[in-house]
Amino acid sequence: MLLRDQPEKMFQIVTMLLLEMQLCVVSALFTVEVPQQLYVAEYGNNVTMECRFPVNGSLNPGLLSVVWEQKRQGHLESRDVYALHNGKAHLSSQHRDYMGRAALLHSELKSGRAILQITSVKITDAGSYLCLIEYQGADYKYITLEVKASYKTINTEKRKWNEDKFAFVCQSEGFPLAEVFWQNEKNLNLSVSVNTTYTLTADGLYNVSSILTTNQNMNENYSCVFWNKERNENTSAYIYSLALMSTQYGRQKPLILFIVATCVIVLILPSALIILQKRKSFKNRCAKKEESYLK
Ligand SMILES: *[C@@H]1O[C@H](CO)[C@@H](O)[C@H](O)[C@H]1NC(C)=O
Ligand SMILES: *[C@@H]1O[C@H](CO)[C@@H](O)[C@H](O)[C@H]1NC(C)=O
Ligand SMILES: *[C@@H]1O[C@H](CO)[C@@H](O)[C@H](O)[C@H]1NC(C)=O
Ligand SMILES: *[C@@H]1O[C@H](CO)[C@@H](O)[C@H](O)[C@H]1NC(C)=O
Ligand SMILES: *[C@@H]1O[C@H](CO)[C@@H](O)[C@H](O)[C@H]1NC(C)=O
Ligand SMILES: *[C@@H]1O[C@H](CO)[C@@H](O)[C@H](O)[C@H]1NC(C)=O
Ligand SMILES: *[C@@H]1O[C@H](CO)[C@@H](O)[C@H](O)[C@H]1NC(C)=O
């Protein structure tokens, strides 16, 4: 595997050197521009990052080379994301993490846009991206990609801890690491009796579990809040001590309103119809009575 990869790496290094030599000569004529320097992508979504280069008239694909490389924070080696050499995709050296996920939007090249698309973004995709373009001259720029994952779904559970204690559990996955704090109805800070732990999933997400143990009044409702500090984002879930149900805080109110509205309609509509019906028959009867009186 390593031996097979070696010639590719050599080839890359040579190309880079050649490009750098050319840079000194023609850099003044050919410049790569980035319309956006920082991209923030949500885990699992797609992201497109763009570098622009000058195309005079119609594009000659045979003269175009585009290289996208990624460098992660704390890693020395950069990873090949996508390479186009003289108009042809050159994917044998592509890092396996990007296989089938990274592509250059070829239709945009003719307008001087080298757009890299990465699908189902992973946590490990975060880092600094180099886009190096050669087209009768060469230049490169760096773009930063940040990846975030919201603690979207909070799983809740209530279970017996031991003889006289109950445990409330909140568990969710996201990135970066969230702080968890608990509140009861009176908004008291309950973090003292809480044990929050986390593991890393294979996808690089934090799997955070928080357990609150209590022997207090079982009629108390609790909520856990996942505070994603870097995103300045809070997600919370309620645990109702009587009825075991978990609801997302933000979506709860509209849902309840919807249910109430539906109930109102379901209850009022038939009674309104019945009243209308009764009125009609009453009127009919009156009319009939009038008729009979007239007779
Ligand atoms: C990401 O891109 C792929 C392929 O272009 C597409 O099938 C998918 O629906 C996109 N996903 C999102 C979340 O936009
Ligand atoms: C663009 O191409 C035309 C001829 O096709 C040439 O005259 C002109 O100088 C070129 N401009 C640049 C900026 O390269
Ligand atoms: C309240 O919660 C914070 C963390 O959110 C904790 O540092 C602090 O000690 C708690 N205070 C009390 C009185 O429990
Ligand atoms: C918190 O939970 C972990 C794992 O369940 C356990 O190893 C640890 O001892 C607990 N810490 C406290 C203070 O209860
Ligand atoms: C997260 O951790 C919990 C236990 O704390 C486990 O049941 C669950 O399967 C884990 N989820 C993932 C995606 O690793
Ligand atoms: C807990 O919440 C439910 C639903 O909002 C409510 O009916 C119940 O009265 C609450 N319990 C306490 C002790 O506040
Ligand atoms: C999230 O909760 C923390 C702690 O209560 C608070 O300091 C922060 O302002 C909250 N952020 C948002 C966006 O609500």
Short mmCIF file of N, CA and C and ligand atoms in Angstrom, two decimals, residues 171 173 199 201 207 209, ligand 5:
data_model
loop_
_atom_site.label_atom_id
_atom_site.label_comp_id
_atom_site.label_asym_id
_atom_site.label_seq_id
_atom_site.Cartn_x
_atom_site.Cartn_y
_atom_site.Cartn_z
N GLN A 171 -29.13 11.95 27.00
CA GLN A 171 -28.00 11.53 26.16
C GLN A 171 -28.16 12.12 24.77
N GLU A 173 -25.65 13.40 20.95
CA GLU A 173 -24.37 13.45 20.25
C GLU A 173 -24.22 14.78 19.52
N THR A 199 -18.18 9.85 25.55
CA THR A 199 -17.27 9.01 24.77
C THR A 199 -17.19 9.62 23.39
N THR A 201 -17.53 8.95 19.39
CA THR A 201 -18.05 7.96 18.45
C THR A 201 -17.03 7.79 17.32
N ASN A 207 -20.37 11.74 22.37
CA ASN A 207 -21.59 11.09 22.86
C ASN A 207 -21.67 11.40 24.35
N SER A 209 -23.51 11.76 27.95
CA SER A 209 -24.58 11.25 28.81
C SER A 209 -24.53 11.95 30.15
C1 LIG B 5 -23.84 6.76 23.26
O1 LIG B 5 -23.66 6.29 24.58
C2 LIG B 5 -24.74 5.52 25.09
C3 LIG B 5 -24.42 5.11 26.50
O2 LIG B 5 -23.96 6.17 27.24
C4 LIG B 5 -24.97 4.30 24.21
O3 LIG B 5 -26.10 3.59 24.66
C5 LIG B 5 -25.18 4.74 22.76
O4 LIG B 5 -25.29 3.60 21.93
C6 LIG B 5 -24.04 5.59 22.30
N1 LIG B 5 -24.33 6.07 20.95
C7 LIG B 5 -23.41 6.10 19.96
C8 LIG B 5 -23.86 6.58 18.63
O5 LIG B 5 -22.26 5.76 20.16
#
